[in-house]
CSV table of N, CA and C in Angstrom, one decimal:
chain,number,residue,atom,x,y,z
A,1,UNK,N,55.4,10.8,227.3
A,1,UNK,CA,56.8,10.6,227.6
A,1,UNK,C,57.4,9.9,226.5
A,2,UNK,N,58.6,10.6,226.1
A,2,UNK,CA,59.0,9.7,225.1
A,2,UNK,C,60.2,8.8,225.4
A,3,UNK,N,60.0,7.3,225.4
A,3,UNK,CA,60.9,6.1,226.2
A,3,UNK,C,62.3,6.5,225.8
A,4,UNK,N,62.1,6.9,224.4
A,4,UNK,CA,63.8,6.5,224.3
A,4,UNK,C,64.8,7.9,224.9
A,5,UNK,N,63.7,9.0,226.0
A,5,UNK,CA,64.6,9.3,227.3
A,5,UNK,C,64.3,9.1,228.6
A,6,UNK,N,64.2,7.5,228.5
A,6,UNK,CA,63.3,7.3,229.7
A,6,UNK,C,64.2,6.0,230.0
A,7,UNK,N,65.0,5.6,231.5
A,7,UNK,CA,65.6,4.7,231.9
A,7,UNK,C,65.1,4.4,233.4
A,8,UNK,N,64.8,2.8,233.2
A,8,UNK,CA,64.2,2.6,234.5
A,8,UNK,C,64.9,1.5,234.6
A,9,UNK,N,65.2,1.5,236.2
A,9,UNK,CA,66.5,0.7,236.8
A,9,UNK,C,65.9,0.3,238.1
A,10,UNK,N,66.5,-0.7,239.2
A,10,UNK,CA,66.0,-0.7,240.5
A,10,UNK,C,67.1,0.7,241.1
A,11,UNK,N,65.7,0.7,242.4
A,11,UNK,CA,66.3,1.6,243.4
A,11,UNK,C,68.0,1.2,244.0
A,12,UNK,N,68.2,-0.2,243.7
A,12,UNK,CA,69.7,-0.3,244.6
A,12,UNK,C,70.7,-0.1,243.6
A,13,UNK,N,70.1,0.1,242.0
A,13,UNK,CA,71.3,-0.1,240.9
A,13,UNK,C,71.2,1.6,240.9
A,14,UNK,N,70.2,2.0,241.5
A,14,UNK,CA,70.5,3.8,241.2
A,14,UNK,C,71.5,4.1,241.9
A,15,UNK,N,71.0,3.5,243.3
A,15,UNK,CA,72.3,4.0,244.7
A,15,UNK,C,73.3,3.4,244.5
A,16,UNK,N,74.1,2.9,243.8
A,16,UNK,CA,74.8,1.9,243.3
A,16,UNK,C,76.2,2.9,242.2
A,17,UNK,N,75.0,3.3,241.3
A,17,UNK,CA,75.8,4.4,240.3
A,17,UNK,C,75.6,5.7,240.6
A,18,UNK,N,74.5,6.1,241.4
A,18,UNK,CA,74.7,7.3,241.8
A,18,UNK,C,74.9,8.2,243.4
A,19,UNK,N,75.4,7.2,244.0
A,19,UNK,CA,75.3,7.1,245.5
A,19,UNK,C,74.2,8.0,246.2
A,20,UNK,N,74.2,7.3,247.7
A,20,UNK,CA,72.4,7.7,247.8
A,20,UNK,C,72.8,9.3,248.2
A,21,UNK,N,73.7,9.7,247.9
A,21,UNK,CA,73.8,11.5,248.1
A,21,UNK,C,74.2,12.6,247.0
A,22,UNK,N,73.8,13.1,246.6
A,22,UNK,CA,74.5,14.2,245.0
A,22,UNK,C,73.2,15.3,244.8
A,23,UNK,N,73.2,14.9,243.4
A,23,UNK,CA,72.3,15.8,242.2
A,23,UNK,C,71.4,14.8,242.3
A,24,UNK,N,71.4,13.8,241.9
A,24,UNK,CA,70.7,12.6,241.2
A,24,UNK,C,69.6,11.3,242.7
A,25,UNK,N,70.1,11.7,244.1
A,25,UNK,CA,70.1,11.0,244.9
A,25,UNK,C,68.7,11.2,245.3
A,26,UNK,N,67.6,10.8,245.6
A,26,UNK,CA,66.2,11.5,245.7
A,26,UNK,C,65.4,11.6,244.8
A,27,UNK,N,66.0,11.3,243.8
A,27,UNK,CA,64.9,11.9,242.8
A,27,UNK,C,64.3,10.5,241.9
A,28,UNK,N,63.0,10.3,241.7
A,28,UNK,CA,62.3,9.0,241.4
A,28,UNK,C,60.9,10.1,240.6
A,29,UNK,N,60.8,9.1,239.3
A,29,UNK,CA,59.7,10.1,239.1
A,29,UNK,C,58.6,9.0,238.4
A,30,UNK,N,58.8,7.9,239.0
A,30,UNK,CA,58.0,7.2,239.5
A,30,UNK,C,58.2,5.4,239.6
A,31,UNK,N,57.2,4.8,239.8
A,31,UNK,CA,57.3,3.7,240.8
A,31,UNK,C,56.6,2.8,239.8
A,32,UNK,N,56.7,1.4,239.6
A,32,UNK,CA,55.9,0.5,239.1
A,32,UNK,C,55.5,-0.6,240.1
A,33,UNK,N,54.7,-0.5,240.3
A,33,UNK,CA,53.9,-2.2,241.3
A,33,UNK,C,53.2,-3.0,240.8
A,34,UNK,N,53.4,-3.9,240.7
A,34,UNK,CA,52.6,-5.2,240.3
A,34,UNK,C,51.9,-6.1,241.5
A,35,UNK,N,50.7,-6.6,241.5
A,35,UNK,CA,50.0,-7.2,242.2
A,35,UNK,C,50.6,-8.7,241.5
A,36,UNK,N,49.6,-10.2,242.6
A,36,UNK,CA,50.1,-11.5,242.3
A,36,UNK,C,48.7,-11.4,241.7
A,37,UNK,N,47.8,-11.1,241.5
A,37,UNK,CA,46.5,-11.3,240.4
A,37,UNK,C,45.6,-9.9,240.5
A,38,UNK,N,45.0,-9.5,239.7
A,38,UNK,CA,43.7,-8.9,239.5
A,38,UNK,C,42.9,-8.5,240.9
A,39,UNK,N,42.9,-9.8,241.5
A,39,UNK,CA,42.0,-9.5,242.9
A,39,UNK,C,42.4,-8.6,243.9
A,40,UNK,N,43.6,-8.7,244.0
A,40,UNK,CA,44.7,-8.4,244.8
A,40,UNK,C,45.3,-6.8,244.6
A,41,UNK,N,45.0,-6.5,243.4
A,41,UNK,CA,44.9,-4.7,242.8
A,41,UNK,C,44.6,-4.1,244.0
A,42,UNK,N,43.5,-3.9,244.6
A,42,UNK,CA,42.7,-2.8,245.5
A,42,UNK,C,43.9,-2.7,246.5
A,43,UNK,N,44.0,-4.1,247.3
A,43,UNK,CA,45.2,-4.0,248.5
A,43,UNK,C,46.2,-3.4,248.3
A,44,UNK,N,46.7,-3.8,247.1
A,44,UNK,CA,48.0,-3.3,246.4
A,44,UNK,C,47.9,-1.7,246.1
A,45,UNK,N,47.2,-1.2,245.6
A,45,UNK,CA,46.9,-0.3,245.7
A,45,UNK,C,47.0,0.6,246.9
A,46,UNK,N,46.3,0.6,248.0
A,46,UNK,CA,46.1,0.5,249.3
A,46,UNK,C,47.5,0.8,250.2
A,47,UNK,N,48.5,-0.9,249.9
A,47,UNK,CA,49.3,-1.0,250.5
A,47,UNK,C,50.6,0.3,250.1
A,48,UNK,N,50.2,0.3,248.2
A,48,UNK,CA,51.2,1.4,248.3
A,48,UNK,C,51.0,2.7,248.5
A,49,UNK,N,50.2,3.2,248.7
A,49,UNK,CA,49.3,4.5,248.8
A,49,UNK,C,50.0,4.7,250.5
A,50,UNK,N,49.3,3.9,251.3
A,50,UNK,CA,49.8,4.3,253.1
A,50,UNK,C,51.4,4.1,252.9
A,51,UNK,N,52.4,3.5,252.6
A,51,UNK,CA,53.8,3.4,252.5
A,51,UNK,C,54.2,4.5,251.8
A,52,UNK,N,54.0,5.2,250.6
A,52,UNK,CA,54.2,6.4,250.5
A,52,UNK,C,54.0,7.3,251.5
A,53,UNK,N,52.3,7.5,252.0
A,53,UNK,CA,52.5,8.8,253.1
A,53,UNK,C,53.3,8.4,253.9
A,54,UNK,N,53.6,7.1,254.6
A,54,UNK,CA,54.6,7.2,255.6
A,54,UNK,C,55.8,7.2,255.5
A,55,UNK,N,56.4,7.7,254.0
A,55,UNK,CA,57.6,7.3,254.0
A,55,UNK,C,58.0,9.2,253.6
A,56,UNK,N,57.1,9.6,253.2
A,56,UNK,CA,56.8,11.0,252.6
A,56,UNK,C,56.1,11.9,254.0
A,57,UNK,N,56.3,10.8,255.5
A,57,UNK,CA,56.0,11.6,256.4
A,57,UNK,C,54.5,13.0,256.0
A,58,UNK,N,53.7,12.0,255.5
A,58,UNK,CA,52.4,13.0,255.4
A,58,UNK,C,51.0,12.3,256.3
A,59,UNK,N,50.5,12.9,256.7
A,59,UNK,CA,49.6,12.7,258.1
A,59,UNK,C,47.8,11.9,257.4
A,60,UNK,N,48.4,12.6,256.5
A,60,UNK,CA,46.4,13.2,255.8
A,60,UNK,C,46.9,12.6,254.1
A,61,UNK,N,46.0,12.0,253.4
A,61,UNK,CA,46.1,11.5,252.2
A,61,UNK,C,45.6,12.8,251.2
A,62,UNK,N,44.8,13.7,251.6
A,62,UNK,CA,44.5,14.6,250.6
A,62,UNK,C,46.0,15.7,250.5
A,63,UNK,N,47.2,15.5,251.4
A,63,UNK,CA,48.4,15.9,251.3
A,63,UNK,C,49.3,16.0,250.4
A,64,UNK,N,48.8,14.4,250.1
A,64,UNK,CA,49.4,14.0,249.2
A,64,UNK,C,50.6,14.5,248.3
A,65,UNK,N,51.8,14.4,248.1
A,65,UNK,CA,52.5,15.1,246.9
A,65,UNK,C,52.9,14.2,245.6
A,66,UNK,N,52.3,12.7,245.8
A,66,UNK,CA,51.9,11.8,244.9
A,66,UNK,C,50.9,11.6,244.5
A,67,UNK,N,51.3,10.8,243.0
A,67,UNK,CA,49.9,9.8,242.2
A,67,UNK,C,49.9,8.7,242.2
A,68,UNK,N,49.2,7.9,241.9
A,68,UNK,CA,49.1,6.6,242.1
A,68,UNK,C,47.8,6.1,241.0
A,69,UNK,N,48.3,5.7,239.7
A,69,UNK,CA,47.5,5.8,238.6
A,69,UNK,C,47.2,3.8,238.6
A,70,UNK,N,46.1,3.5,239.1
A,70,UNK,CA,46.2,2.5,238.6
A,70,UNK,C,45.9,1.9,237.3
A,71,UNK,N,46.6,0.6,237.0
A,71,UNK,CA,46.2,0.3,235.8
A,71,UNK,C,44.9,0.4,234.8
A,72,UNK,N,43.5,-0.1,236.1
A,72,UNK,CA,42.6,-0.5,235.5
A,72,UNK,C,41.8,1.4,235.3
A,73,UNK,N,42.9,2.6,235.2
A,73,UNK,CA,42.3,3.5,234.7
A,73,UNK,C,42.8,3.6,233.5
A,74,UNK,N,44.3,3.1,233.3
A,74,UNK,CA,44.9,3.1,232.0
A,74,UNK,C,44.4,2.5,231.1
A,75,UNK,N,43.8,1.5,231.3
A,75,UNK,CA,42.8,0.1,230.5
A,75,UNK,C,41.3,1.1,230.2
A,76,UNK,N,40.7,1.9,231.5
A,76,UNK,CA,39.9,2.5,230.7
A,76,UNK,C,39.8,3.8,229.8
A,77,UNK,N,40.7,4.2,230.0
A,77,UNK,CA,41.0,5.3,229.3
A,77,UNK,C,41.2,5.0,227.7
A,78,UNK,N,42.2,3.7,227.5
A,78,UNK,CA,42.8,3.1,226.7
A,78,UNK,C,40.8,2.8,225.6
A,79,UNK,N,40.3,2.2,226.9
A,79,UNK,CA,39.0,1.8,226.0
A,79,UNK,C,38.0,2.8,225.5
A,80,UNK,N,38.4,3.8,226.1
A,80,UNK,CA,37.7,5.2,225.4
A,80,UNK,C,38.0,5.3,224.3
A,81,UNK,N,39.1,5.7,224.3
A,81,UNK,CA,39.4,5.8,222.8
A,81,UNK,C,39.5,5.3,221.7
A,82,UNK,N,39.5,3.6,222.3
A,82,UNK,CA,39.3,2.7,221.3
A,82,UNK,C,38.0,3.1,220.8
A,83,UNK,N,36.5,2.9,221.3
A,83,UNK,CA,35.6,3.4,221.9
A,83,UNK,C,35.3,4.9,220.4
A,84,UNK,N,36.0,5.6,220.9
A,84,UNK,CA,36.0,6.5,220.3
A,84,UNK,C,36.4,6.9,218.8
A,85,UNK,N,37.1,6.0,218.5
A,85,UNK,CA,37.7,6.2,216.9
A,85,UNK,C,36.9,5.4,216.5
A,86,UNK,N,36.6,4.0,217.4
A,86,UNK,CA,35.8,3.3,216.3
A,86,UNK,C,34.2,3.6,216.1
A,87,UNK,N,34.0,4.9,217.0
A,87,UNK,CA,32.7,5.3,216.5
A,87,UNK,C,32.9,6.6,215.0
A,88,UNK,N,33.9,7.1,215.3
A,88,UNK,CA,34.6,8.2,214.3
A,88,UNK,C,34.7,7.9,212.7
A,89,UNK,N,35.1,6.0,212.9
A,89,UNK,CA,35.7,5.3,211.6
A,89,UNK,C,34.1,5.0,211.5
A,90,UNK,N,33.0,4.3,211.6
A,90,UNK,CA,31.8,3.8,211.1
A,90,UNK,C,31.2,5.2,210.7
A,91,UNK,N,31.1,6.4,211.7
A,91,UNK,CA,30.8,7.9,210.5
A,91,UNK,C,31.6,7.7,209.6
A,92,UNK,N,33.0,7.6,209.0
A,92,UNK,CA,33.7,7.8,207.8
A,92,UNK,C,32.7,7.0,206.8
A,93,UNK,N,33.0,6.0,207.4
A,93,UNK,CA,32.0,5.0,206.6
A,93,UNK,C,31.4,5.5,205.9
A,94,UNK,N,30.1,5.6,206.6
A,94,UNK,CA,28.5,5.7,206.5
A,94,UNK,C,29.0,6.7,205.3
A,95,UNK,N,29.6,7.6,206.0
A,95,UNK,CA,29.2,9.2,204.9
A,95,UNK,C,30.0,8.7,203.7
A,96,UNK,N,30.9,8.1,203.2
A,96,UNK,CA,31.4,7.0,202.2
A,96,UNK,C,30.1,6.3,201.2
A,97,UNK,N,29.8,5.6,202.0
A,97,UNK,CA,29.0,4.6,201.6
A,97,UNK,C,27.8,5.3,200.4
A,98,UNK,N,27.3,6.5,201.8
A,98,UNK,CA,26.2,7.8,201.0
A,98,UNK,C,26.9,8.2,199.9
A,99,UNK,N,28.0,8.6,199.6
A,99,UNK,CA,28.3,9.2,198.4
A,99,UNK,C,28.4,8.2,197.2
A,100,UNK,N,29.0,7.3,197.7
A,100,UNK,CA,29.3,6.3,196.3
A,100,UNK,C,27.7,5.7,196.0
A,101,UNK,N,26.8,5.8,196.7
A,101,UNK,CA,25.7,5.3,196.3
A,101,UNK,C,24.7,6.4,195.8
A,102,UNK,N,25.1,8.0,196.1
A,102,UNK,CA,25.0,8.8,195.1
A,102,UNK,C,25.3,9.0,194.0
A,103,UNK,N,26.6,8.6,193.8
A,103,UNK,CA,26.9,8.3,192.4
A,103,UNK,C,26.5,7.6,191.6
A,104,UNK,N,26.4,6.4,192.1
A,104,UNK,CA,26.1,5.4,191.7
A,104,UNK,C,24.9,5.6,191.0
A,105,UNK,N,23.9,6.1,191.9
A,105,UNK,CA,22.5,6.9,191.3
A,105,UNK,C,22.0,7.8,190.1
A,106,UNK,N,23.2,8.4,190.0
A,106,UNK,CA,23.7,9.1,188.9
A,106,UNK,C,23.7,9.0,187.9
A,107,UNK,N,25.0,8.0,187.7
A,107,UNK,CA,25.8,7.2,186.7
A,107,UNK,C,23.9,6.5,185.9
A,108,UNK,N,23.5,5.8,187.0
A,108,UNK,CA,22.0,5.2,186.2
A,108,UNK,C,21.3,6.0,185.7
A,109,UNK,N,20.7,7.1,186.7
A,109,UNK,CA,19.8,8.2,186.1
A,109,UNK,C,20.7,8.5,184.6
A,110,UNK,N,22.0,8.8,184.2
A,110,UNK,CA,22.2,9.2,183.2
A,110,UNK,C,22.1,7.9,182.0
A,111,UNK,N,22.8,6.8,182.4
A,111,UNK,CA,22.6,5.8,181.9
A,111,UNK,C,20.8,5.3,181.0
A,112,UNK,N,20.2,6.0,182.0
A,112,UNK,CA,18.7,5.2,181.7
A,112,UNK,C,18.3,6.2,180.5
A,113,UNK,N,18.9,7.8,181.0
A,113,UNK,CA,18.6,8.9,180.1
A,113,UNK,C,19.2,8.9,178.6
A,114,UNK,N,20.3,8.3,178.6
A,114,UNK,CA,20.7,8.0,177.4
A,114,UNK,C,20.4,6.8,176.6
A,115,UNK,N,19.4,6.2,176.9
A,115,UNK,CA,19.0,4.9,176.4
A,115,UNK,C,17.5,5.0,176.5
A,116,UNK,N,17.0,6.0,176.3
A,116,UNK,CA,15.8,6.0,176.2
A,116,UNK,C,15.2,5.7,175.0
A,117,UNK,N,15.9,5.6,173.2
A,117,UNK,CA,15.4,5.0,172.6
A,117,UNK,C,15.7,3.3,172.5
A,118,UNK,N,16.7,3.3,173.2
A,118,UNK,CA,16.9,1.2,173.1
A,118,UNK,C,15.8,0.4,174.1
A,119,UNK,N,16.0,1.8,175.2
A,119,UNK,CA,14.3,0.8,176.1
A,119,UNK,C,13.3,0.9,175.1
A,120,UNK,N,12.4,2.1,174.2
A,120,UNK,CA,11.5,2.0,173.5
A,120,UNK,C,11.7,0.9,172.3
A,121,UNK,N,12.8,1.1,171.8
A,121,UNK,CA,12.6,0.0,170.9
A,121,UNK,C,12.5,-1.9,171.3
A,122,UNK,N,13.3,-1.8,173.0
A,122,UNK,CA,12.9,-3.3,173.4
A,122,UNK,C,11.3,-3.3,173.8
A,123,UNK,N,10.6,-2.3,173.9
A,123,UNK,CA,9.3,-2.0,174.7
A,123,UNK,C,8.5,-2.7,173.3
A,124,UNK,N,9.0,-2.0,171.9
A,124,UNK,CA,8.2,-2.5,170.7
A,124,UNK,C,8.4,-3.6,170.2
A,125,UNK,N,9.1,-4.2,170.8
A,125,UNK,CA,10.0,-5.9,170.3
A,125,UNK,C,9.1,-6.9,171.2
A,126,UNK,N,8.3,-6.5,172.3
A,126,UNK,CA,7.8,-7.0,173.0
A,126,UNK,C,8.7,-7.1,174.5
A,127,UNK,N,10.0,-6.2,175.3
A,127,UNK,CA,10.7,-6.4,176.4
A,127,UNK,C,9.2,-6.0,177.2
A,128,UNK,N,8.9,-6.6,178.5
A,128,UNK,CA,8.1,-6.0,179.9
A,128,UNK,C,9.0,-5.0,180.5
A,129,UNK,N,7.9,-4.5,181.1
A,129,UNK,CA,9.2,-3.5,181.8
A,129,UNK,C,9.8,-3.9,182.9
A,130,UNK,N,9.1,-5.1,183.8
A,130,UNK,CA,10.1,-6.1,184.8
A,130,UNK,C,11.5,-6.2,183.9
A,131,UNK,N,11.5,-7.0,182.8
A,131,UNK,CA,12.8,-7.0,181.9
A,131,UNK,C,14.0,-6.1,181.5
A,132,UNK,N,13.1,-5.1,181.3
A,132,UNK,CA,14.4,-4.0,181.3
A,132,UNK,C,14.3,-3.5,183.2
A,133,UNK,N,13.8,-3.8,183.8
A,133,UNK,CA,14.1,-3.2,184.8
A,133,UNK,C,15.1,-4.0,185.7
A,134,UNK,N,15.2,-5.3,185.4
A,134,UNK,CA,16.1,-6.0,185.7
A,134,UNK,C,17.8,-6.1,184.8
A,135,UNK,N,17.2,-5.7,183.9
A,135,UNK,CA,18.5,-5.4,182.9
A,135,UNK,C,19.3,-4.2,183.5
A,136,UNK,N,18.6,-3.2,183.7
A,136,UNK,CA,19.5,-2.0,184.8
A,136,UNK,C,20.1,-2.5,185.8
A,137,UNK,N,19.3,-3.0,187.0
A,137,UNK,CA,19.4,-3.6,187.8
A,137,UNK,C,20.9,-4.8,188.0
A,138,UNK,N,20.6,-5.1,187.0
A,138,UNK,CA,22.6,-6.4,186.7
A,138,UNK,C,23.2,-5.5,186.5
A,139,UNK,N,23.2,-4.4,185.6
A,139,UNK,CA,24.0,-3.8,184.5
A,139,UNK,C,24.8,-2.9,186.2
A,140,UNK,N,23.9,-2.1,186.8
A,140,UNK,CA,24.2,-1.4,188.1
A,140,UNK,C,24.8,-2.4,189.3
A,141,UNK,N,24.2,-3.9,189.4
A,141,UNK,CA,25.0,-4.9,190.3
A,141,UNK,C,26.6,-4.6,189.9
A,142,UNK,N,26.7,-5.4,188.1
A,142,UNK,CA,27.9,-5.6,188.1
A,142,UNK,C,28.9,-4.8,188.1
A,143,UNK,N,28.6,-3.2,187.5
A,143,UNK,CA,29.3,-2.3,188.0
A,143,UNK,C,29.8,-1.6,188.9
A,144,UNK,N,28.5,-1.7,189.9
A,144,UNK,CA,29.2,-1.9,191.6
A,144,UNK,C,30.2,-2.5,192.3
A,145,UNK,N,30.0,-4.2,192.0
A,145,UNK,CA,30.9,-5.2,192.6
A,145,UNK,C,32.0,-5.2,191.5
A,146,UNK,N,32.3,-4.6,190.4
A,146,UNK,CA,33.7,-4.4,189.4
A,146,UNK,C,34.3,-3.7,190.7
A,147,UNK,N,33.5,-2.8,190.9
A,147,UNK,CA,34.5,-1.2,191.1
A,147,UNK,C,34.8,-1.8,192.5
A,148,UNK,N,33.6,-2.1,193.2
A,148,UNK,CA,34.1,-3.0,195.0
A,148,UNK,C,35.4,-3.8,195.0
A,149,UNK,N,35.6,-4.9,194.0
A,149,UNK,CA,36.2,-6.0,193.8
A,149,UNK,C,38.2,-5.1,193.1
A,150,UNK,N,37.9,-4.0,192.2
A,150,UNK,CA,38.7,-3.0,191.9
A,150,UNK,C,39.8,-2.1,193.1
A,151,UNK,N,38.5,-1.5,193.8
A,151,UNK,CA,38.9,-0.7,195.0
A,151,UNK,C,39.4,-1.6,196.5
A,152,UNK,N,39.0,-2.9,196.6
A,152,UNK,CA,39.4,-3.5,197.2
A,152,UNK,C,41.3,-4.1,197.1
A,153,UNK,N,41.2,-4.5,196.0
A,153,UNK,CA,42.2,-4.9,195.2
A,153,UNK,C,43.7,-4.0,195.5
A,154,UNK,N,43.3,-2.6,194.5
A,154,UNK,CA,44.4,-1.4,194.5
A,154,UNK,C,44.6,-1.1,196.2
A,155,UNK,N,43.6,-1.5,197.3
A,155,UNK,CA,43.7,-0.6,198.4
A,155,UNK,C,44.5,-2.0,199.2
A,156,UNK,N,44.7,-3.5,198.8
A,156,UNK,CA,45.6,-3.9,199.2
A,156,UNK,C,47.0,-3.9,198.6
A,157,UNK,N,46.9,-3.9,197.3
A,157,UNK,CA,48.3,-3.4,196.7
A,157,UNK,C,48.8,-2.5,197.0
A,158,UNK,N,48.1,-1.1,197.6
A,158,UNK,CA,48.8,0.2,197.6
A,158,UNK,C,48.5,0.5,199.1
């Protein structure tokens, strides 16, 4: 429903401007009730449920020509969905996370392939290979947290 054609007034300010006889006289397309706490829902519930059929002269509740939505379905419904995107958004994620650390994989595999005479020559200078393996290892840290520290950045600027 969209509010801004939607006007809700009391029942005496309807009969008021629209007298209780016309076009407009009868017609309610729906009701708001509020309980004094939480506990008090069920009754409320309850109490408005039997005052409708009796006012709607219906005998039997499955007659019914009304709804009666209570809140605590709107609250769950509401938490479905919360519920639900926020399982939607950690997939985005994940499948995010997979790629850029495919890349990432990449970028090194080529990196290491292009420097395969600078490792051999630190190999003949005496480098271990712990040494160069930790020299990838920074070289891959700090290029990650650049680009993290980067993409964080532009994605609050923009």
């Amino acid at each position: 429903t969209n509010l801004d054609n939607l006007v809700i007034i009391p029942i005496s300010t309807s009969e008021e401007l629209f007298g209780k006889t016309g076009p407009f006289a009868n017609t309610l397309s729906g009701i708001f009730v509020s309980s004094t706490s939480s506990s008090t829902m069920g009754a409320a519930y309850d109490e408005a449920t039997s005052l409708l059929l009796q006012l709607h002269h219906i005998s039997r509740p499955s007659l019914a020509d009304f709804t009666i939505t209570p809140q605590t379905s709107l609250l769950s419904t509401a938490s479905t969905v919360t519920h639900s995107l926020t399982v939607l958004l950690a997939g985005v994620a994940a499948i995010a996370l997979l790629v850029g650390g495919i890349g990432a994989m990449n970028i090194m595999l080529v990196s290491v392939t292009e420097r395969v005479p600078e490792i051999g020559l630190r190999k003949a200078l005496g480098a271990t290979r712990i040494a160069i393996l930790q020299q990838f290892l920074l070289e891959a840290g700090l290029i990650g947290l650049t680009g993290g520290v980067l993409g964080v950045g532009l994605g609050l600027v923009g």
